[in-house]
């Protein structure tokens, strides 16, 4: 087995300069996200979501971004899941995108809110039928006896709702409203570029962080 301590690479694909980056973090994110799409990266919409439980312990999982605009970043999930329970207790979270092939990371922090039910309804209707049934079938984050429980639940709700399952009341969207962004571009000799945008009295302050 390769010695893990010897695993390293030199990052030399690009640079991130204060004067070339957008003063608006949303526009900078839009640019990088589009470049990730154009580069046909595997799952460029995947992001790590970090939350904190009532006991102060953090937890992470991968979710998929389903939209972003001036209001924030949106994803959808089960409100009764571990992340849903943790967000109900502490409505703040951190997101991270890691586009390995571009040697880039984007970190976002802020307050989290549920999106309007109408928005969740509209997105739910666009999902494949199996995914809509799956939202009913899975008691997410709960202990189950076997995979057979999921299969049986899917069959039950599939027979119940046929082609038109309604959105489960326990399933819908969240929006993270950013108050901090960080854009990381890998550079040679570990002297990486890090630009942070922090919200100060309604204005975005852009500043460079040491790597």
PDB file of C-alpha atoms in Angstrom:
ATOM      1  CA  UNK A   1       0.000   0.000   0.000  1.00  0.00           C
ATOM      2  CA  UNK A   2       1.222   3.506  -0.859  1.00  0.00           C
ATOM      3  CA  UNK A   3       2.327   5.587   2.107  1.00  0.00           C
ATOM      4  CA  UNK A   4      -0.511   8.073   2.568  1.00  0.00           C
ATOM      5  CA  UNK A   5       1.927  10.710   3.826  1.00  0.00           C
ATOM      6  CA  UNK A   6       3.644  10.655   0.439  1.00  0.00           C
ATOM      7  CA  UNK A   7       0.497  11.499  -1.521  1.00  0.00           C
ATOM      8  CA  UNK A   8       0.746  15.031  -2.857  1.00  0.00           C
ATOM      9  CA  UNK A   9       0.353  17.048  -6.035  1.00  0.00           C
ATOM     10  CA  UNK A  10       1.287  20.493  -7.247  1.00  0.00           C
ATOM     11  CA  UNK A  11      -1.625  22.786  -8.100  1.00  0.00           C
ATOM     12  CA  UNK A  12      -0.812  24.860 -11.162  1.00  0.00           C
ATOM     13  CA  UNK A  13      -3.954  25.125 -13.282  1.00  0.00           C
ATOM     14  CA  UNK A  14      -5.052  28.686 -12.502  1.00  0.00           C
ATOM     15  CA  UNK A  15      -4.881  31.641 -10.146  1.00  0.00           C
ATOM     16  CA  UNK A  16      -7.383  33.831  -8.304  1.00  0.00           C
ATOM     17  CA  UNK A  17      -6.619  37.520  -8.132  1.00  0.00           C
ATOM     18  CA  UNK A  18      -8.581  40.138  -6.196  1.00  0.00           C
ATOM     19  CA  UNK A  19      -8.634  42.510  -9.143  1.00  0.00           C
ATOM     20  CA  UNK A  20      -9.776  39.870 -11.659  1.00  0.00           C
ATOM     21  CA  UNK A  21     -12.502  38.382  -9.442  1.00  0.00           C
ATOM     22  CA  UNK A  22     -16.003  39.802  -9.192  1.00  0.00           C
ATOM     23  CA  UNK A  23     -16.804  42.106  -6.265  1.00  0.00           C
ATOM     24  CA  UNK A  24     -20.094  40.177  -5.988  1.00  0.00           C
ATOM     25  CA  UNK A  25     -19.566  36.648  -4.590  1.00  0.00           C
ATOM     26  CA  UNK A  26     -22.725  35.355  -6.271  1.00  0.00           C
ATOM     27  CA  UNK A  27     -21.379  36.367  -9.689  1.00  0.00           C
ATOM     28  CA  UNK A  28     -18.013  34.799  -8.881  1.00  0.00           C
ATOM     29  CA  UNK A  29     -19.788  31.587  -7.874  1.00  0.00           C
ATOM     30  CA  UNK A  30     -21.923  31.639 -11.018  1.00  0.00           C
ATOM     31  CA  UNK A  31     -18.756  31.961 -13.139  1.00  0.00           C
ATOM     32  CA  UNK A  32     -16.984  29.072 -11.399  1.00  0.00           C
ATOM     33  CA  UNK A  33     -20.088  26.881 -11.387  1.00  0.00           C
ATOM     34  CA  UNK A  34     -20.559  27.415 -15.121  1.00  0.00           C
ATOM     35  CA  UNK A  35     -16.916  26.539 -15.718  1.00  0.00           C
ATOM     36  CA  UNK A  36     -17.430  23.337 -13.726  1.00  0.00           C
ATOM     37  CA  UNK A  37     -20.449  22.528 -15.920  1.00  0.00           C
ATOM     38  CA  UNK A  38     -18.581  23.385 -19.117  1.00  0.00           C
ATOM     39  CA  UNK A  39     -15.701  21.179 -17.995  1.00  0.00           C
ATOM     40  CA  UNK A  40     -18.132  18.247 -17.717  1.00  0.00           C
ATOM     41  CA  UNK A  41     -16.893  17.426 -14.239  1.00  0.00           C
ATOM     42  CA  UNK A  42     -18.526  14.477 -12.485  1.00  0.00           C
ATOM     43  CA  UNK A  43     -21.447  15.830 -10.452  1.00  0.00           C
ATOM     44  CA  UNK A  44     -20.402  19.487 -10.338  1.00  0.00           C
ATOM     45  CA  UNK A  45     -23.634  20.161  -8.421  1.00  0.00           C
ATOM     46  CA  UNK A  46     -22.594  17.989  -5.458  1.00  0.00           C
ATOM     47  CA  UNK A  47     -21.866  19.865  -2.250  1.00  0.00           C
ATOM     48  CA  UNK A  48     -21.022  18.939   1.326  1.00  0.00           C
ATOM     49  CA  UNK A  49     -23.572  20.208   3.858  1.00  0.00           C
ATOM     50  CA  UNK A  50     -22.385  20.644   7.450  1.00  0.00           C
ATOM     51  CA  UNK A  51     -24.806  21.083  10.346  1.00  0.00           C
ATOM     52  CA  UNK A  52     -24.489  20.976  14.143  1.00  0.00           C
ATOM     53  CA  UNK A  53     -26.651  18.954  16.518  1.00  0.00           C
ATOM     54  CA  UNK A  54     -28.016  19.957  19.900  1.00  0.00           C
ATOM     55  CA  UNK A  55     -25.043  18.221  21.526  1.00  0.00           C
ATOM     56  CA  UNK A  56     -22.643  20.486  19.627  1.00  0.00           C
ATOM     57  CA  UNK A  57     -21.332  17.701  17.396  1.00  0.00           C
ATOM     58  CA  UNK A  58     -21.005  18.534  13.682  1.00  0.00           C
ATOM     59  CA  UNK A  59     -22.127  16.213  10.907  1.00  0.00           C
ATOM     60  CA  UNK A  60     -21.673  16.302   7.142  1.00  0.00           C
ATOM     61  CA  UNK A  61     -23.288  14.724   4.108  1.00  0.00           C
ATOM     62  CA  UNK A  62     -23.373  15.230   0.341  1.00  0.00           C
ATOM     63  CA  UNK A  63     -26.457  16.907  -1.151  1.00  0.00           C
ATOM     64  CA  UNK A  64     -27.150  18.368  -4.589  1.00  0.00           C
ATOM     65  CA  UNK A  65     -27.639  22.055  -5.272  1.00  0.00           C
ATOM     66  CA  UNK A  66     -30.941  22.606  -7.080  1.00  0.00           C
ATOM     67  CA  UNK A  67     -30.832  26.356  -7.569  1.00  0.00           C
ATOM     68  CA  UNK A  68     -29.176  29.589  -6.534  1.00  0.00           C
ATOM     69  CA  UNK A  69     -29.907  33.289  -6.867  1.00  0.00           C
ATOM     70  CA  UNK A  70     -29.577  36.479  -4.841  1.00  0.00           C
ATOM     71  CA  UNK A  71     -31.666  34.900  -2.070  1.00  0.00           C
ATOM     72  CA  UNK A  72     -29.301  31.970  -1.534  1.00  0.00           C
ATOM     73  CA  UNK A  73     -28.526  28.337  -2.368  1.00  0.00           C
ATOM     74  CA  UNK A  74     -31.317  25.735  -2.477  1.00  0.00           C
ATOM     75  CA  UNK A  75     -31.442  21.963  -1.981  1.00  0.00           C
ATOM     76  CA  UNK A  76     -34.222  19.496  -1.126  1.00  0.00           C
ATOM     77  CA  UNK A  77     -34.440  16.730   1.462  1.00  0.00           C
ATOM     78  CA  UNK A  78     -36.471  15.064   4.203  1.00  0.00           C
ATOM     79  CA  UNK A  79     -37.286  17.507   7.010  1.00  0.00           C
ATOM     80  CA  UNK A  80     -37.284  14.608   9.519  1.00  0.00           C
ATOM     81  CA  UNK A  81     -33.765  13.461   8.613  1.00  0.00           C
ATOM     82  CA  UNK A  82     -30.794  14.086  10.882  1.00  0.00           C
ATOM     83  CA  UNK A  83     -29.890  17.218   8.969  1.00  0.00           C
ATOM     84  CA  UNK A  84     -33.483  18.390   9.107  1.00  0.00           C
ATOM     85  CA  UNK A  85     -33.651  17.919  12.872  1.00  0.00           C
ATOM     86  CA  UNK A  86     -30.310  19.656  13.347  1.00  0.00           C
ATOM     87  CA  UNK A  87     -31.366  22.611  11.180  1.00  0.00           C
ATOM     88  CA  UNK A  88     -34.599  22.899  13.161  1.00  0.00           C
ATOM     89  CA  UNK A  89     -32.560  23.209  16.372  1.00  0.00           C
ATOM     90  CA  UNK A  90     -29.756  25.358  14.931  1.00  0.00           C
ATOM     91  CA  UNK A  91     -30.713  26.999  11.609  1.00  0.00           C
ATOM     92  CA  UNK A  92     -27.159  27.675  10.417  1.00  0.00           C
ATOM     93  CA  UNK A  93     -25.001  25.607   8.100  1.00  0.00           C
ATOM     94  CA  UNK A  94     -21.911  25.508   5.902  1.00  0.00           C
ATOM     95  CA  UNK A  95     -21.658  24.275   2.308  1.00  0.00           C
ATOM     96  CA  UNK A  96     -18.584  23.218   0.376  1.00  0.00           C
ATOM     97  CA  UNK A  97     -18.072  22.527  -3.323  1.00  0.00           C
ATOM     98  CA  UNK A  98     -14.869  20.692  -4.268  1.00  0.00           C
ATOM     99  CA  UNK A  99     -14.104  20.702  -7.979  1.00  0.00           C
ATOM    100  CA  UNK A 100     -10.974  18.562  -7.916  1.00  0.00           C
ATOM    101  CA  UNK A 101     -10.265  18.733 -11.638  1.00  0.00           C
ATOM    102  CA  UNK A 102     -10.238  22.560 -11.526  1.00  0.00           C
ATOM    103  CA  UNK A 103      -8.268  22.606  -8.245  1.00  0.00           C
ATOM    104  CA  UNK A 104     -11.009  24.744  -6.707  1.00  0.00           C
ATOM    105  CA  UNK A 105     -13.076  24.840  -3.531  1.00  0.00           C
ATOM    106  CA  UNK A 106     -15.987  27.122  -2.663  1.00  0.00           C
ATOM    107  CA  UNK A 107     -17.178  27.422   0.940  1.00  0.00           C
ATOM    108  CA  UNK A 108     -20.426  29.136   1.908  1.00  0.00           C
ATOM    109  CA  UNK A 109     -21.822  29.820   5.381  1.00  0.00           C
ATOM    110  CA  UNK A 110     -25.065  31.347   6.564  1.00  0.00           C
ATOM    111  CA  UNK A 111     -28.553  31.045   7.983  1.00  0.00           C
ATOM    112  CA  UNK A 112     -30.878  28.332   6.674  1.00  0.00           C
ATOM    113  CA  UNK A 113     -34.622  28.593   6.063  1.00  0.00           C
ATOM    114  CA  UNK A 114     -37.232  26.396   4.442  1.00  0.00           C
ATOM    115  CA  UNK A 115     -38.357  27.499   0.989  1.00  0.00           C
ATOM    116  CA  UNK A 116     -42.018  28.298   0.345  1.00  0.00           C
ATOM    117  CA  UNK A 117     -44.268  25.213   0.034  1.00  0.00           C
ATOM    118  CA  UNK A 118     -45.206  26.295  -3.487  1.00  0.00           C
ATOM    119  CA  UNK A 119     -41.545  26.157  -4.550  1.00  0.00           C
ATOM    120  CA  UNK A 120     -41.135  22.706  -3.026  1.00  0.00           C
ATOM    121  CA  UNK A 121     -44.312  21.550  -4.792  1.00  0.00           C
ATOM    122  CA  UNK A 122     -43.070  22.861  -8.132  1.00  0.00           C
ATOM    123  CA  UNK A 123     -39.700  21.123  -7.827  1.00  0.00           C
ATOM    124  CA  UNK A 124     -41.230  17.872  -6.555  1.00  0.00           C
ATOM    125  CA  UNK A 125     -43.382  17.646  -9.675  1.00  0.00           C
ATOM    126  CA  UNK A 126     -40.261  17.733 -11.879  1.00  0.00           C
ATOM    127  CA  UNK A 127     -38.686  14.685 -10.218  1.00  0.00           C
ATOM    128  CA  UNK A 128     -38.834  11.206 -11.780  1.00  0.00           C
ATOM    129  CA  UNK A 129     -41.724   9.110 -10.498  1.00  0.00           C
ATOM    130  CA  UNK A 130     -39.400   6.690  -8.671  1.00  0.00           C
ATOM    131  CA  UNK A 131     -37.826   9.614  -6.799  1.00  0.00           C
ATOM    132  CA  UNK A 132     -41.225  11.010  -5.837  1.00  0.00           C
ATOM    133  CA  UNK A 133     -42.262   7.611  -4.473  1.00  0.00           C
ATOM    134  CA  UNK A 134     -38.882   7.299  -2.763  1.00  0.00           C
ATOM    135  CA  UNK A 135     -39.569  10.460  -0.777  1.00  0.00           C
ATOM    136  CA  UNK A 136     -42.545   8.622   0.765  1.00  0.00           C
ATOM    137  CA  UNK A 137     -40.826   5.257   1.086  1.00  0.00           C
ATOM    138  CA  UNK A 138     -37.714   6.255   3.027  1.00  0.00           C
ATOM    139  CA  UNK A 139     -37.932   7.227   6.722  1.00  0.00           C
ATOM    140  CA  UNK A 140     -34.609   8.968   6.263  1.00  0.00           C
ATOM    141  CA  UNK A 141     -32.011   8.617   9.045  1.00  0.00           C
ATOM    142  CA  UNK A 142     -34.180   6.147  11.010  1.00  0.00           C
ATOM    143  CA  UNK A 143     -33.008   2.609  11.828  1.00  0.00           C
ATOM    144  CA  UNK A 144     -34.689   0.001   9.597  1.00  0.00           C
ATOM    145  CA  UNK A 145     -34.554  -3.802   9.707  1.00  0.00           C
ATOM    146  CA  UNK A 146     -33.424  -4.326   6.115  1.00  0.00           C
ATOM    147  CA  UNK A 147     -33.587  -2.998   2.579  1.00  0.00           C
ATOM    148  CA  UNK A 148     -36.808  -4.949   2.299  1.00  0.00           C
ATOM    149  CA  UNK A 149     -38.490  -2.229   4.354  1.00  0.00           C
ATOM    150  CA  UNK A 150     -37.725   0.315   1.627  1.00  0.00           C
ATOM    151  CA  UNK A 151     -38.854  -2.006  -1.152  1.00  0.00           C
ATOM    152  CA  UNK A 152     -42.115  -2.762   0.648  1.00  0.00           C
ATOM    153  CA  UNK A 153     -42.743   0.923   1.353  1.00  0.00           C
ATOM    154  CA  UNK A 154     -42.076   1.847  -2.263  1.00  0.00           C
ATOM    155  CA  UNK A 155     -44.543  -0.802  -3.427  1.00  0.00           C
ATOM    156  CA  UNK A 156     -47.154   0.380  -0.934  1.00  0.00           C
ATOM    157  CA  UNK A 157     -46.949   4.051  -1.848  1.00  0.00           C
ATOM    158  CA  UNK A 158     -46.631   3.271  -5.542  1.00  0.00           C
ATOM    159  CA  UNK A 159     -49.902   1.351  -5.395  1.00  0.00           C
ATOM    160  CA  UNK A 160     -51.501   4.079  -3.297  1.00  0.00           C
ATOM    161  CA  UNK A 161     -50.587   7.080  -5.463  1.00  0.00           C
ATOM    162  CA  UNK A 162     -49.955   5.488  -8.895  1.00  0.00           C
ATOM    163  CA  UNK A 163     -48.609   8.179 -11.253  1.00  0.00           C
ATOM    164  CA  UNK A 164     -49.492  11.215  -9.121  1.00  0.00           C
ATOM    165  CA  UNK A 165     -47.962  11.087  -5.644  1.00  0.00           C
ATOM    166  CA  UNK A 166     -48.347  14.397  -3.797  1.00  0.00           C
ATOM    167  CA  UNK A 167     -45.336  15.967  -2.116  1.00  0.00           C
ATOM    168  CA  UNK A 168     -44.896  14.476   1.355  1.00  0.00           C
ATOM    169  CA  UNK A 169     -45.401  17.096   4.076  1.00  0.00           C
ATOM    170  CA  UNK A 170     -42.057  16.049   5.578  1.00  0.00           C
ATOM    171  CA  UNK A 171     -40.121  16.675   2.360  1.00  0.00           C
ATOM    172  CA  UNK A 172     -39.117  19.988   0.780  1.00  0.00           C
ATOM    173  CA  UNK A 173     -36.520  22.624   0.162  1.00  0.00           C
ATOM    174  CA  UNK A 174     -34.009  24.539   2.232  1.00  0.00           C
ATOM    175  CA  UNK A 175     -32.252  27.755   1.344  1.00  0.00           C
ATOM    176  CA  UNK A 176     -28.918  28.844   2.817  1.00  0.00           C
ATOM    177  CA  UNK A 177     -28.742  32.643   2.954  1.00  0.00           C
ATOM    178  CA  UNK A 178     -25.014  33.402   2.751  1.00  0.00           C
ATOM    179  CA  UNK A 179     -23.181  35.801   5.022  1.00  0.00           C
ATOM    180  CA  UNK A 180     -19.746  34.433   4.103  1.00  0.00           C
ATOM    181  CA  UNK A 181     -18.190  33.005   0.921  1.00  0.00           C
ATOM    182  CA  UNK A 182     -14.674  31.715   0.355  1.00  0.00           C
ATOM    183  CA  UNK A 183     -13.125  30.894  -3.020  1.00  0.00           C
ATOM    184  CA  UNK A 184     -10.002  28.709  -2.959  1.00  0.00           C
ATOM    185  CA  UNK A 185      -7.758  28.174  -5.960  1.00  0.00           C
ATOM    186  CA  UNK A 186      -4.896  25.720  -5.630  1.00  0.00           C
ATOM    187  CA  UNK A 187      -1.453  27.174  -6.374  1.00  0.00           C
ATOM    188  CA  UNK A 188       2.104  25.928  -6.571  1.00  0.00           C
ATOM    189  CA  UNK A 189       4.160  25.340  -3.388  1.00  0.00           C
ATOM    190  CA  UNK A 190       0.950  25.303  -1.300  1.00  0.00           C
ATOM    191  CA  UNK A 191       0.741  29.092  -1.603  1.00  0.00           C
ATOM    192  CA  UNK A 192      -2.920  28.835  -2.516  1.00  0.00           C
ATOM    193  CA  UNK A 193      -5.208  31.750  -3.355  1.00  0.00           C
ATOM    194  CA  UNK A 194      -8.055  32.300  -0.870  1.00  0.00           C
ATOM    195  CA  UNK A 195     -10.557  35.118  -1.261  1.00  0.00           C
ATOM    196  CA  UNK A 196     -13.204  35.583   1.398  1.00  0.00           C
ATOM    197  CA  UNK A 197     -16.326  37.700   1.046  1.00  0.00           C
ATOM    198  CA  UNK A 198     -18.004  38.621   4.310  1.00  0.00           C
ATOM    199  CA  UNK A 199     -21.214  40.558   4.712  1.00  0.00           C
ATOM    200  CA  UNK A 200     -20.779  43.783   6.670  1.00  0.00           C
ATOM    201  CA  UNK A 201     -23.784  46.084   7.093  1.00  0.00           C
ATOM    202  CA  UNK A 202     -25.305  44.910   3.831  1.00  0.00           C
ATOM    203  CA  UNK A 203     -22.079  45.211   1.824  1.00  0.00           C
ATOM    204  CA  UNK A 204     -19.724  42.451   0.711  1.00  0.00           C
ATOM    205  CA  UNK A 205     -16.157  42.936   1.905  1.00  0.00           C
ATOM    206  CA  UNK A 206     -13.595  41.030  -0.163  1.00  0.00           C
ATOM    207  CA  UNK A 207     -10.294  40.100   1.482  1.00  0.00           C
ATOM    208  CA  UNK A 208      -7.414  37.701   0.925  1.00  0.00           C
ATOM    209  CA  UNK A 209      -6.674  34.992   3.468  1.00  0.00           C
ATOM    210  CA  UNK A 210      -3.310  33.317   3.970  1.00  0.00           C
ATOM    211  CA  UNK A 211      -3.353  29.686   2.785  1.00  0.00           C
TER     212      UNK A 211
END
